[in-house]
Amino acid sequence: MSHPERIAALTQAVEDLLREARQQGADAAEAAVSAQTGLSVTVRLGETETIEHTSDNGLGITVYFGHRKGSANTTDLRPAAIRESVAAACRIARHTSEDPAAGLADPDLLASDVPDLDLYHPWTLDADQAADIARDCEDAARAADPRIGNSEGATLYTQGSSFVYGNSNGFVGGYPSSRHSLSCAVIAQQGEEMQRDYWYDSSRLPAELAEPAAIGRRAAERTLARLGARRLGTRECPVLFRADVAPSLLRSLFGAIRGHAVYRKSTFLLDRVGTQVFPDWVQISEDPLRPRGQASAPFDNEGVTTRQRDLVSDGVLQGYLLDSYAARKLGLCSTGNAGGVRNARIADSGQSFEALLREMGRGLVVTELMGQGTNPVTGDYSRGAAGFWVEDGEIRYPVEEITVAGNLKDMYRQLLAVGTDNDVPGSIDSGSWLIENMTVAGD
Amino acid sequence: MSHSIAIARETLLDAPGLSEGQLAQVMDRLLSRQVDAADIYFQYGRLESWVLEDGIVKEGSHSIEQGAGLRAISGEKTGFAYTDSLELSRLLDAAGAARAIAQVGQHGARAVATHAAAPALYAPINPLDSLSEEQKLDLMRRADAEARAADPRVQEVIVSLVAAHDTILVMDHSGQISGDVRPLVRMSVQVIVEHDGRREQGSSGGGARQALDFFLADDRAMAYAREAVRQALVNLDAVAAPAGMLPVVLGPGWPGVLLHEAVGHGLEGDFNRKGTSAFSGRIGEQVASPLCTVVDDGTLPGRRGSLSVDDEGTPSGNNVLIEKGILKGYMQDKLNAHLMGVAPTGNGRRESYAHLPMPRMTNTYMLPGAHDPGEIIASVEHGIYAVNFGGGQVDITSGKFVFSANEAYLIEKGKVTHPVKGATLIGNGPEVMTQISMVGDDLALDTGVGTCGKEGQSVPVGVGQPTLKIDQLTVGGTAA
């Protein structure tokens, strides 16, 4: 059965679940059911290494007894497991405390229709065809240079999903979606030194995936560029977070303005809505309804309408990311962000990557970040890094085994430019970020 | 047949109505091509979690994870399929999909069911019902009260309590059946403190393959609460950490995440078979200072990282990885052991039936040395003493690894002085291990909170070490 055909069956399952919850005594309930099927094929050193057939079902139910809440989920969708799950959720709800903020989303915020965002574009290919594509990708990487002496392989992954959410306020909605990706990781050797890097692409549409050979060549280029890496002496200097690592700085922002972090006062951006967090040229937005978008969704995880919104305008923080619970805790309204930010974008400031190098003059380009190293309460930031040292606006040599440190509040204020080089796949659209000054620790 | 296998058979074969003959039929299907090895892995998992926040138990959740994963191996090739239904027809379909990796032909032998038993390292209990709901909630409320009573600067307290019950059964291509019943509990306390407009966090917790009354014993839950508050208050006073190469003294226990990152991952068999690790081809070489003996020991009774048998049915081992600085061996699953011509070491682990097994750590720790911990600190003129860490990460190919301190102090003239802010430490695994110049006599294992991620799969692990001194390590602070 294709995923669009499954929507009706999943809708029936959601309605059955809600009825079962009511029969077991719940005052209100919400449920989500999903089915996912896929194929993952890895080719390493030209040979097929693994073929994985994936097939994941999931069902989640949350029940409310007044303002007391209980949840359950299961990968087993047989009737006995469903009954056990609903009973477990109800048992839990009888023991949790009355919490006035707990409950379903306000009915007037629920999506009144479910727009078709064109997210489902299945790829019918068998394991041999998938292996051929992965092989083309890895072959291109291995052929790029004799120093590419080893490989972790190339993986083609394709999946289709169907998802339905419903609640006892009468909302039920669902949609099918697809996701395809091709990735390649290779190892370059030079004397005793070994370096690894990778590249990938992902898309809702098979036809929009980059050419396999182009992905392989880029994986090879990135890996070769690391050879000859040195350390740096400890110093302060400007730092350019290349477009492949810059989205992590936006993720830290989103973590800090998440409603749950705000009402817990566990964020370095507490009470900062309406204030200048970035320089006045910075614009950050989300667009959950973008057709074929990697993180698009016609409604959030509680059935609330999603909409295009500005998160930061002219450098000023516009609001928090709220689900119903956090909104009630803060005396605000849900922003349709149950489940997070969808298709975020930071507008560029007009410079190419090369122009940013020239603007920086002398400093560090970061192309890899390691470890967690971010304190969400204080904004203190200290992470392992690798990249390139830049002098006179040009890359001089690769660097590794260093750290970059500062505080996210300062880093955001000291954002000098965002590049036009936003060619990195994923759900966050960002070019490279040039930050005025950070501490680099090395030898 | 051990008690665990009997329970596993009852749960995973008898209850869904699978006979041994039907199991053999599924295995025959997997073996109906030129397959070198195959296995069928059954899992029945239940997990329950509770969260207390704002002084009330707000949420609880129950999870069911259940199904079977079928794998066929031919040379270096692996075919894998899984199903969340244990019906014979679905198992046969999955077997057909998994075996497609191999050429048409026939595996030489037919599976004959036999049973393997390993000594159980934990009781085959269900921890979800090891305390009543009232007792679980009371435990969490008392931890909340303990944290709030510890200091008036405590603003927020979040307590979580998790109990997991996994029953697994695995049949390999020879027909050997192994089973295990794996309880796992975990509790954590996280606090936010505030003073003069400055806020900080602290967290503590623990866990084991035991019943939930583990947290009632030895005042554990209350100790987690007090420890979380203590840590947060220390950080309220922290100054900027230094930046640059410094001597670093690591405290005992959880700082053993050093070993997990600096050497552990790099010694997993898959990376070494493929030659992608900084430790590849280095068995018998000096890869650490002669003071270092590092083991991966899955046989410690009741520990979070322990397994009576791994997910391929191999009994856990106490494997010496590095002995007096010399690299002794890698951690192996069956596939990589076979391809490298060595014995499996009991490190074949998987997150669930829906994931392929691979070599993973269990409890990785360094054996104690001869030094008094006080003497180690006294030996440092100017450096860092780090006692608590968040996570870490490693690039196994270049050997570069990081781990992030979240409680650390300056050492000045041989004395621990001011607390410093969290900072990431970065080094090169094989190099850093040779920089270890003193090893304490105070080996401690962590409290049972570790989770290791690899290729998208999470498994519970343990770490440990005595106090030790690294002569030079890069500290990623902001102070010159």
Short mmCIF file of C-alpha atoms in Angstrom, two decimals, chain B residues 58-238:
data_model
loop_
_atom_site.label_atom_id
_atom_site.label_comp_id
_atom_site.label_asym_id
_atom_site.label_seq_id
_atom_site.Cartn_x
_atom_site.Cartn_y
_atom_site.Cartn_z
CA LYS B 58 3.54 16.56 35.55
CA GLU B 59 4.11 13.84 33.09
CA GLY B 60 4.52 10.16 32.74
CA SER B 61 4.96 8.05 29.66
CA HIS B 62 4.87 4.36 28.79
CA SER B 63 6.62 2.92 25.71
CA ILE B 64 6.44 -0.41 23.95
CA GLU B 65 9.23 -1.39 21.60
CA GLN B 66 8.88 -4.83 20.16
CA GLY B 67 9.75 -6.76 17.06
CA ALA B 68 12.33 -8.93 15.34
CA GLY B 69 15.40 -8.07 13.26
CA LEU B 70 16.78 -10.57 10.71
CA ARG B 71 20.28 -10.42 9.33
CA ALA B 72 22.16 -12.37 6.67
CA ILE B 73 25.91 -11.97 6.14
CA SER B 74 27.92 -12.97 3.11
CA GLY B 75 31.59 -12.01 3.27
CA GLU B 76 31.61 -8.32 4.15
CA LYS B 77 28.03 -7.86 2.96
CA THR B 78 25.06 -7.60 5.29
CA GLY B 79 21.37 -7.79 4.44
CA PHE B 80 18.94 -6.65 7.11
CA ALA B 81 15.20 -6.40 7.53
CA TYR B 82 12.93 -6.14 10.56
CA THR B 83 9.31 -6.38 11.50
CA ASP B 84 7.28 -5.20 14.47
CA SER B 85 5.00 -8.20 14.07
CA LEU B 86 6.12 -11.62 15.29
CA GLU B 87 3.75 -13.48 12.97
CA LEU B 88 5.44 -16.28 11.01
CA SER B 89 4.49 -14.81 7.61
CA ARG B 90 6.07 -11.45 8.47
CA LEU B 91 9.22 -13.13 9.76
CA LEU B 92 9.48 -15.16 6.54
CA ASP B 93 9.03 -11.97 4.46
CA ALA B 94 11.79 -10.25 6.41
CA ALA B 95 14.05 -13.29 6.00
CA GLY B 96 13.46 -13.17 2.25
CA ALA B 97 14.41 -9.48 2.12
CA ALA B 98 17.51 -9.90 4.30
CA ARG B 99 18.96 -12.90 2.42
CA ALA B 100 18.81 -11.05 -0.91
CA ILE B 101 22.26 -9.66 -0.12
CA ALA B 102 23.80 -13.05 -0.90
CA GLN B 103 24.26 -14.94 -4.15
CA VAL B 104 21.84 -17.67 -5.08
CA GLY B 105 23.02 -20.94 -3.57
CA GLN B 106 22.71 -22.70 -0.27
CA HIS B 107 24.34 -22.32 3.12
CA GLY B 108 26.00 -25.64 3.99
CA ALA B 109 24.25 -26.62 7.17
CA ARG B 110 20.78 -26.45 8.64
CA ALA B 111 20.10 -24.85 11.99
CA VAL B 112 19.57 -27.20 14.90
CA ALA B 113 18.18 -25.45 17.95
CA THR B 114 20.50 -25.53 20.96
CA HIS B 115 20.63 -23.35 24.01
CA ALA B 116 23.52 -21.35 25.38
CA ALA B 117 23.58 -20.00 28.89
CA ALA B 118 25.86 -17.37 30.35
CA PRO B 119 26.01 -16.41 34.02
CA ALA B 120 23.38 -13.73 34.72
CA LEU B 121 24.86 -10.41 35.89
CA TYR B 122 21.52 -9.07 37.07
CA ALA B 123 18.21 -10.51 38.21
CA PRO B 124 15.58 -11.07 35.45
CA ILE B 125 13.13 -8.63 37.02
CA ASN B 126 10.67 -6.10 35.64
CA PRO B 127 11.71 -2.78 37.21
CA LEU B 128 8.55 -1.00 36.01
CA ASP B 129 6.56 -2.61 38.78
CA SER B 130 9.37 -2.82 41.33
CA LEU B 131 7.82 0.11 43.22
CA SER B 132 4.18 1.16 43.38
CA GLU B 133 3.16 4.37 41.56
CA GLU B 134 2.80 6.07 44.95
CA GLN B 135 6.32 5.03 45.93
CA LYS B 136 7.77 6.27 42.61
CA LEU B 137 6.09 9.65 42.96
CA ASP B 138 7.01 9.93 46.61
CA LEU B 139 10.65 9.28 45.76
CA MET B 140 10.62 12.08 43.19
CA ARG B 141 8.86 14.50 45.53
CA ARG B 142 11.36 13.82 48.29
CA ALA B 143 14.26 14.50 45.91
CA ASP B 144 12.58 17.79 44.91
CA ALA B 145 12.15 18.78 48.55
CA GLU B 146 15.74 17.81 49.33
CA ALA B 147 17.06 20.03 46.52
CA ARG B 148 14.90 22.99 47.53
CA ALA B 149 15.85 22.60 51.19
CA ALA B 150 19.55 22.47 50.33
CA ASP B 151 19.79 26.17 49.46
CA PRO B 152 17.42 29.16 49.13
CA ARG B 153 19.00 30.07 45.79
CA VAL B 154 17.42 27.00 44.15
CA GLN B 155 14.77 28.24 41.69
CA GLU B 156 13.79 25.23 39.60
CA VAL B 157 14.07 21.51 40.14
CA ILE B 158 13.40 18.86 37.52
CA VAL B 159 13.45 15.22 38.61
CA SER B 160 13.12 12.34 36.20
CA LEU B 161 12.73 8.65 36.88
CA VAL B 162 13.00 6.00 34.16
CA ALA B 163 12.58 2.23 34.33
CA ALA B 164 13.18 0.00 31.32
CA HIS B 165 12.60 -3.72 30.89
CA ASP B 166 14.05 -5.41 27.84
CA THR B 167 13.77 -9.08 27.04
CA ILE B 168 15.78 -10.32 24.09
CA LEU B 169 16.27 -13.64 22.35
CA VAL B 170 18.72 -14.30 19.55
CA MET B 171 19.14 -17.39 17.36
CA ASP B 172 22.25 -17.66 15.20
CA HIS B 173 22.72 -19.69 12.00
CA SER B 174 23.91 -22.77 13.89
CA GLY B 175 20.62 -22.71 15.77
CA GLN B 176 22.11 -21.60 19.06
CA ILE B 177 19.56 -19.66 21.09
CA SER B 178 20.56 -17.13 23.72
CA GLY B 179 18.34 -14.92 25.79
CA ASP B 180 18.54 -12.15 28.32
CA VAL B 181 16.24 -10.16 30.56
CA ARG B 182 17.66 -6.67 31.09
CA PRO B 183 16.32 -4.33 33.72
CA LEU B 184 17.61 -0.75 33.65
CA VAL B 185 16.70 2.16 35.91
CA ARG B 186 17.84 5.76 35.91
CA MET B 187 17.09 8.83 38.00
CA SER B 188 18.28 12.38 37.50
CA VAL B 189 17.92 15.70 39.29
CA GLN B 190 18.52 18.99 37.51
CA VAL B 191 18.40 22.36 39.25
CA ILE B 192 18.59 26.02 38.30
CA VAL B 193 19.98 28.39 40.94
CA GLU B 194 19.87 32.18 40.87
CA HIS B 195 21.83 34.76 42.83
CA ASP B 196 22.19 38.49 42.16
CA GLY B 197 20.72 38.04 38.68
CA ARG B 198 23.16 35.28 37.69
CA ARG B 199 21.69 31.87 36.92
CA GLU B 200 23.42 28.51 36.68
CA GLN B 201 22.46 24.88 36.38
CA GLY B 202 23.62 21.68 37.98
CA SER B 203 22.61 18.08 37.52
CA SER B 204 23.28 14.70 39.01
CA GLY B 205 21.88 11.22 38.82
CA GLY B 206 22.56 7.54 38.62
CA GLY B 207 21.30 4.18 37.54
CA ALA B 208 21.85 0.44 37.34
CA ARG B 209 20.47 -2.84 36.04
CA GLN B 210 18.39 -3.20 39.19
CA ALA B 211 14.96 -2.51 40.65
CA LEU B 212 13.85 1.04 41.43
CA ASP B 213 14.59 0.55 45.11
CA PHE B 214 18.21 1.05 44.06
CA PHE B 215 17.46 4.76 44.53
CA LEU B 216 16.10 4.25 48.03
CA ALA B 217 19.23 2.41 49.15
CA ASP B 218 22.19 4.32 50.60
CA ASP B 219 20.25 7.61 50.42
CA ARG B 220 21.04 7.72 46.68
CA ALA B 221 18.14 9.85 45.42
CA MET B 222 18.69 12.47 48.13
CA ALA B 223 22.41 12.48 47.40
CA TYR B 224 21.67 13.22 43.70
CA ALA B 225 19.53 16.20 44.76
CA ARG B 226 22.22 17.62 47.04
CA GLU B 227 24.92 17.00 44.46
CA ALA B 228 22.99 18.84 41.71
CA VAL B 229 22.60 21.86 43.99
CA ARG B 230 26.23 21.78 45.05
CA GLN B 231 27.37 21.72 41.43
CA ALA B 232 25.09 24.61 40.41
CA LEU B 233 26.28 26.75 43.35
CA VAL B 234 29.93 26.08 42.50
CA ASN B 235 29.24 27.32 38.97
CA LEU B 236 27.58 30.51 40.29
CA ASP B 237 31.03 31.54 41.50
CA ALA B 238 32.96 30.34 38.46
#
